[in-house]
mmCIF file with all atom_site columns, C-alpha atoms in Angstrom:
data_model
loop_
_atom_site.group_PDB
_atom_site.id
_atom_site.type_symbol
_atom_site.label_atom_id
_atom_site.label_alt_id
_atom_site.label_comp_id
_atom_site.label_asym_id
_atom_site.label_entity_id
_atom_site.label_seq_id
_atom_site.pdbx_PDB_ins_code
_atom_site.Cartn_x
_atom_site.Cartn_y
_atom_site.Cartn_z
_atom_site.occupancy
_atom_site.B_iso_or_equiv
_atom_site.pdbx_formal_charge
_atom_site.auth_seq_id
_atom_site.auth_comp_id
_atom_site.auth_asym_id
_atom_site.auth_atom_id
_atom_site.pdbx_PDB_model_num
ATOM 1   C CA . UNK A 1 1   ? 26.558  56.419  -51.130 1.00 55.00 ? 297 UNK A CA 1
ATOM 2   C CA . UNK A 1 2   ? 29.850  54.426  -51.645 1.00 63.00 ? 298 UNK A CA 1
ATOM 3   C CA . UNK A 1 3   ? 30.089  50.919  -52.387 1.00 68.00 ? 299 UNK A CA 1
ATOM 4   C CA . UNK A 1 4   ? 31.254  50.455  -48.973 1.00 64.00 ? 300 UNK A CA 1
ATOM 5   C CA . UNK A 1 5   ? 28.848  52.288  -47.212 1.00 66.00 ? 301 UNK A CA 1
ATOM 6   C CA . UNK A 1 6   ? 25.703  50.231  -49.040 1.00 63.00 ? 302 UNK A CA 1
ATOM 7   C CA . UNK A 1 7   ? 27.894  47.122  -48.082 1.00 60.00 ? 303 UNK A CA 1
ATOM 8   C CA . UNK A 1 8   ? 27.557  47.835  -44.722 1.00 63.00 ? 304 UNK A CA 1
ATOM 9   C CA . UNK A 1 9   ? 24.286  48.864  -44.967 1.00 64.00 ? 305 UNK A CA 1
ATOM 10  C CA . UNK A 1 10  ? 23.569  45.569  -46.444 1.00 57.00 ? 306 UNK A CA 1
ATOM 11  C CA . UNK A 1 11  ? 25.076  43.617  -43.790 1.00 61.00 ? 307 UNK A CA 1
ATOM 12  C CA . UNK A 1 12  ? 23.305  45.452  -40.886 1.00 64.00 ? 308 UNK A CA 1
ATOM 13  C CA . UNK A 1 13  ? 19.818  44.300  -42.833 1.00 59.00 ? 309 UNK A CA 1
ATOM 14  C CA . UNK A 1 14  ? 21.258  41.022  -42.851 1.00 59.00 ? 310 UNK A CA 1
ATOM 15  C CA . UNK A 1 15  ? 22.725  41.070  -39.428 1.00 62.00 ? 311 UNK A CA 1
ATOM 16  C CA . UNK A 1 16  ? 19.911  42.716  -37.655 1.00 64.00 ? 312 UNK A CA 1
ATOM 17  C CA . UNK A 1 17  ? 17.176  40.264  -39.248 1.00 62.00 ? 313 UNK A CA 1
ATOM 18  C CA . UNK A 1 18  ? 19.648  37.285  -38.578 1.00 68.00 ? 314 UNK A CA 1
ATOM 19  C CA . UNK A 1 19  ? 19.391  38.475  -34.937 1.00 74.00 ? 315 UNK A CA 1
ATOM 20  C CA . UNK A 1 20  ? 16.093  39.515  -34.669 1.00 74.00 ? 316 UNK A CA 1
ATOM 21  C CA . UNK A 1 21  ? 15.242  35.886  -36.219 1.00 77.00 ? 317 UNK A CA 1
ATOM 22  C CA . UNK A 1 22  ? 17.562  34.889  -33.465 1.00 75.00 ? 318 UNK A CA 1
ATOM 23  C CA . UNK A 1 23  ? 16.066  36.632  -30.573 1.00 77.00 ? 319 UNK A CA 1
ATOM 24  C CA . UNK A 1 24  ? 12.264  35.244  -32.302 1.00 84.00 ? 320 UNK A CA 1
ATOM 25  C CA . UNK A 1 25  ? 14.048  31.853  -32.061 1.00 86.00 ? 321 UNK A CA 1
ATOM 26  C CA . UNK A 1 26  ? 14.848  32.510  -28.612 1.00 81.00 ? 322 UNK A CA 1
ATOM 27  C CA . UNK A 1 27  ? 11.671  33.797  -27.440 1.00 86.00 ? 323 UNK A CA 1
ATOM 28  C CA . UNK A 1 28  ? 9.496   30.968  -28.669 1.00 90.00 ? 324 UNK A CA 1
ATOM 29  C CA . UNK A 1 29  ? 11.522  28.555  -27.425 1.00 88.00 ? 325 UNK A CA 1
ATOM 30  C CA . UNK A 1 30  ? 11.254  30.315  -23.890 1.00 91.00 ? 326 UNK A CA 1
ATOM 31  C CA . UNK A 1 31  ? 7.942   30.178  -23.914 1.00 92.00 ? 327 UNK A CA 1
ATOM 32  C CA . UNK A 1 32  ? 7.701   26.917  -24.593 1.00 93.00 ? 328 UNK A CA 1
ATOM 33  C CA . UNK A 1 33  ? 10.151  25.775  -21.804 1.00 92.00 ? 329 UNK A CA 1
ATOM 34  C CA . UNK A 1 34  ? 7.937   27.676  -19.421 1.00 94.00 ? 330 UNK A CA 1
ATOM 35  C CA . UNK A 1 35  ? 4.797   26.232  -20.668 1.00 97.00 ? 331 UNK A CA 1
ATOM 36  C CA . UNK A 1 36  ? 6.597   22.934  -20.522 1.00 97.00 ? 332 UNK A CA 1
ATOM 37  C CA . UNK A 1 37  ? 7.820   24.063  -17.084 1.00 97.00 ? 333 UNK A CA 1
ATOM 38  C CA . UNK A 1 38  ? 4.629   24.743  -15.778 1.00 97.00 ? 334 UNK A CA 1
ATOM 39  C CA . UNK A 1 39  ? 2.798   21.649  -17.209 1.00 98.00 ? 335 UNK A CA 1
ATOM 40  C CA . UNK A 1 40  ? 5.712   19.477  -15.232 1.00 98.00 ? 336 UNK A CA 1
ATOM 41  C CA . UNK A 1 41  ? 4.910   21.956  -12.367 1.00 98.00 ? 337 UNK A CA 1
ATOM 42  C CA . UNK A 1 42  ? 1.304   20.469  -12.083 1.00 98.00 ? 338 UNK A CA 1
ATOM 43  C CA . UNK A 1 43  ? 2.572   16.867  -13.042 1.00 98.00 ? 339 UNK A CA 1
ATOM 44  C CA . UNK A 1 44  ? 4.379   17.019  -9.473  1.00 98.00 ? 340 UNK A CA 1
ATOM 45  C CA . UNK A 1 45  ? 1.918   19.059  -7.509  1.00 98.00 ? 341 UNK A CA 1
ATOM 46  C CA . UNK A 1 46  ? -0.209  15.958  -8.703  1.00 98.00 ? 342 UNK A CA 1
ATOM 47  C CA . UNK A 1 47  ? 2.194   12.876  -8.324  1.00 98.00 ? 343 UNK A CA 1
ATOM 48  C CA . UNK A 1 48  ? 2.638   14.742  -4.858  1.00 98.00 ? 344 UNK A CA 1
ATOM 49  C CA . UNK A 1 49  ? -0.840  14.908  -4.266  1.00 98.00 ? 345 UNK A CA 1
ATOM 50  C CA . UNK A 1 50  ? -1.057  10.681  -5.016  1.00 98.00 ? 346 UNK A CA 1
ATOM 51  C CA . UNK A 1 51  ? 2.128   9.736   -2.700  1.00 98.00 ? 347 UNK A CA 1
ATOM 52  C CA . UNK A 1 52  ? 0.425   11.796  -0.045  1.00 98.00 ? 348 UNK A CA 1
ATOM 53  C CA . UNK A 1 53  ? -2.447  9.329   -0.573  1.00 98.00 ? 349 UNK A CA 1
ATOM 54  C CA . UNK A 1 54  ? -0.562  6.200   -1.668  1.00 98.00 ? 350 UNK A CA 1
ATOM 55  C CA . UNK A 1 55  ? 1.297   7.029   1.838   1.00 98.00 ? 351 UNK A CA 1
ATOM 56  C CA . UNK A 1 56  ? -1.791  7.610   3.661   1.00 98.00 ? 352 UNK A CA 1
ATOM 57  C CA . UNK A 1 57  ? -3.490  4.176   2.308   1.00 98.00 ? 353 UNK A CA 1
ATOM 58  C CA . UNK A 1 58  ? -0.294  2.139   3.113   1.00 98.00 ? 354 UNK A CA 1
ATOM 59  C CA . UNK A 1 59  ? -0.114  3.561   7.126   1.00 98.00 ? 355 UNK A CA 1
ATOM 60  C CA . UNK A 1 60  ? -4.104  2.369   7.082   1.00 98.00 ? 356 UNK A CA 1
ATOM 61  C CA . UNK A 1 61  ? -3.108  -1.024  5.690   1.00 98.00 ? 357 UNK A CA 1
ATOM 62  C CA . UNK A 1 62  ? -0.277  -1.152  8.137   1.00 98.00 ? 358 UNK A CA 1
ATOM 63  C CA . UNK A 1 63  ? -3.003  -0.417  11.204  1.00 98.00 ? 359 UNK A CA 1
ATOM 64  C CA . UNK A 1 64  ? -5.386  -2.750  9.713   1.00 98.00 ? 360 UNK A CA 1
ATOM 65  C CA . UNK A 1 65  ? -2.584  -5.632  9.238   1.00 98.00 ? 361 UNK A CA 1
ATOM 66  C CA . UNK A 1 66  ? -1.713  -4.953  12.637  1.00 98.00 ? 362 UNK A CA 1
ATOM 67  C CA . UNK A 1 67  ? -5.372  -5.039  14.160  1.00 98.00 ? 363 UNK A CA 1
ATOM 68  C CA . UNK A 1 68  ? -5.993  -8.266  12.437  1.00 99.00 ? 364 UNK A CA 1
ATOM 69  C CA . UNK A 1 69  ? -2.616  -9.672  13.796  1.00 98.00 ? 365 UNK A CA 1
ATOM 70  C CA . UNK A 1 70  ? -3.720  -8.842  17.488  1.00 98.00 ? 366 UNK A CA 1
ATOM 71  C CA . UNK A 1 71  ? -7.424  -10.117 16.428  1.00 99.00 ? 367 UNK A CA 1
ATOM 72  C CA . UNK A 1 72  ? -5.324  -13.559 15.338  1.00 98.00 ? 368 UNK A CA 1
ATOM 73  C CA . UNK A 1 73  ? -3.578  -14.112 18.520  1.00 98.00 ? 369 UNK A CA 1
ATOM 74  C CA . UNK A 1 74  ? -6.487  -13.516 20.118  1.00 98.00 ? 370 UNK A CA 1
ATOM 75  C CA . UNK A 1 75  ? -8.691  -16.226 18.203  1.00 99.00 ? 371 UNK A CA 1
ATOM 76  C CA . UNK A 1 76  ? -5.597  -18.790 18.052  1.00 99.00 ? 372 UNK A CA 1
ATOM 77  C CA . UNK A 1 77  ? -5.786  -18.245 22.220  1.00 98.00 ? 373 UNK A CA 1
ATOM 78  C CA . UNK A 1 78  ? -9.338  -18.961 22.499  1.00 99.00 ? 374 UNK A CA 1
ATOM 79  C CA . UNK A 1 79  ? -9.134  -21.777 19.913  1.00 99.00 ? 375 UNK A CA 1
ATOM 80  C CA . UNK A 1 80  ? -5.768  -23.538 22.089  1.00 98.00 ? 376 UNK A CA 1
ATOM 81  C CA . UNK A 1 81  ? -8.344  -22.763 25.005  1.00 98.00 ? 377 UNK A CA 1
ATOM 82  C CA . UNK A 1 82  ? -11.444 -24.605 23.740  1.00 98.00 ? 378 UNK A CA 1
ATOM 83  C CA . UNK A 1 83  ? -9.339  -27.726 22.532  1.00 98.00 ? 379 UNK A CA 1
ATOM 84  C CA . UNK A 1 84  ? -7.715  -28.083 26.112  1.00 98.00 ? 380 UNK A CA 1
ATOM 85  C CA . UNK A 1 85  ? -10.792 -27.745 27.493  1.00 98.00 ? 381 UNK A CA 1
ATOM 86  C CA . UNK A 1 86  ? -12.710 -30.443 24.535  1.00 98.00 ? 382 UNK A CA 1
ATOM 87  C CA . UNK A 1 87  ? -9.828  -32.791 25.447  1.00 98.00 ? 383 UNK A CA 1
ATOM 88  C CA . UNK A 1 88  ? -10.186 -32.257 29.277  1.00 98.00 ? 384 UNK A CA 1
ATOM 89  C CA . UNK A 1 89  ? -13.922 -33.283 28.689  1.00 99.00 ? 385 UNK A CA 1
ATOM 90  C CA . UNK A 1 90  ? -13.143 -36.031 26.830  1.00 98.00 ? 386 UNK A CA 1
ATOM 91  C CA . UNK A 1 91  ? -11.321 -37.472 29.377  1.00 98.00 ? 387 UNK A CA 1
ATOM 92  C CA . UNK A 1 92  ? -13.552 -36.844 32.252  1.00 98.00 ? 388 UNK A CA 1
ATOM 93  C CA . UNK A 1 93  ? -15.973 -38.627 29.903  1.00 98.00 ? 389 UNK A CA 1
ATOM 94  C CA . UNK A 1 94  ? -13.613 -41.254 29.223  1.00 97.00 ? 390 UNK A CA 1
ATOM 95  C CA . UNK A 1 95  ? -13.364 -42.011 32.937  1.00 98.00 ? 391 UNK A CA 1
ATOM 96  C CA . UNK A 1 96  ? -17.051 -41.216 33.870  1.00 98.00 ? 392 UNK A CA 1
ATOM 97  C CA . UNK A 1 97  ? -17.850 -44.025 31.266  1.00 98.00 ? 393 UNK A CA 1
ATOM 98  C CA . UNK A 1 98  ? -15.470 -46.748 32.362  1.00 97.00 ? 394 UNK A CA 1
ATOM 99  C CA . UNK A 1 99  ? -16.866 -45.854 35.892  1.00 97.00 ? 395 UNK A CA 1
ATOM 100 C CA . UNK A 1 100 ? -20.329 -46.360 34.822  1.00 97.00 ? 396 UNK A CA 1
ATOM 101 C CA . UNK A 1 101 ? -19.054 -49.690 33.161  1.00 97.00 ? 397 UNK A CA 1
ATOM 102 C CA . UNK A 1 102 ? -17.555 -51.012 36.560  1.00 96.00 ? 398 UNK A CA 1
ATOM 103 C CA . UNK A 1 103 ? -20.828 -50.110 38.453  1.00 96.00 ? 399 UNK A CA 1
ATOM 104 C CA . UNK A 1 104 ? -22.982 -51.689 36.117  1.00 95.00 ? 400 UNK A CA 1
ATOM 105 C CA . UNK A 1 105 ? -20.484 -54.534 36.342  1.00 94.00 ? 401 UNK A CA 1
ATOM 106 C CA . UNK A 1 106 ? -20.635 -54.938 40.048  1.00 94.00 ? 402 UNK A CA 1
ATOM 107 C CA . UNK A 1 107 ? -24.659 -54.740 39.932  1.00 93.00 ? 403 UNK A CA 1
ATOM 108 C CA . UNK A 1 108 ? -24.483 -57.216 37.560  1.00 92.00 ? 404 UNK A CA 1
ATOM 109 C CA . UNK A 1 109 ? -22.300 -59.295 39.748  1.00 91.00 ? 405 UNK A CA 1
ATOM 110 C CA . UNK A 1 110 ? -24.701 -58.485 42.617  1.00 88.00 ? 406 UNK A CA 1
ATOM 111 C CA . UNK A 1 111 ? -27.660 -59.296 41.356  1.00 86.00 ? 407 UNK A CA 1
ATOM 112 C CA . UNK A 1 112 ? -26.218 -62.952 40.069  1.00 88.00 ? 408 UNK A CA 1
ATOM 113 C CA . UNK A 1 113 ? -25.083 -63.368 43.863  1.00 87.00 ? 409 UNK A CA 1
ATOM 114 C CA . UNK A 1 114 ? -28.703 -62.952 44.595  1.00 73.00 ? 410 UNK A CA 1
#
């Protein structure tokens, strides 16, 4: 063998394990971006799986806040109701009172008559 020939013998070694370092290089580091890949695969089939329920929770608060919204209107009608009607009272008692005053004032004046 020439000096040439082993020369090029010795840089197809080299060459061939530079590349076949190269293509090991390579090879790991596709695996790992498909492991990686997958793992952030299942971090948003899960982060899916809690907006779907975050979502879900908030249209149930939503219904309940609106429920308790009609349930308000209907107390604060009812409660305007019952204070109409507590002052209406109080002023048929008012006026049943002074009533009762003026009769017993005109029995009163009766019987001094007498």
């Amino acid at each position: 063998m020439t000096t040439l020939a082993i020369h090029i013998s010795l840089y197809k070694l080299v060459f061939t394990g530079d590349t076949n370092r190269q293509i090991s290089e390579y090879k790991f580091k596709l695996s790992k971006a498909e492991q990686e890949m997958g793992t952030m695969e299942q971090n948003i089939t899960r982060l899916e799986g809690q907006v779907s329920r975050y979502k879900a929770s908030a249209d149930n608060s939503e219904k309940v806040e609106d429920e308790l919204k009609v349930e308000k209107r209907k107390l604060q009608r009812e409660l305007r109701t019952a204070l109409d009607k507590i002052e209406e009272m109080e002023m048929t008692n008012s006026h049943l009172v002074k009533r009762l005053e003026k009769m017993k004032a005109n029995r009163n004046a009766l019987l001094t008559q007498q």
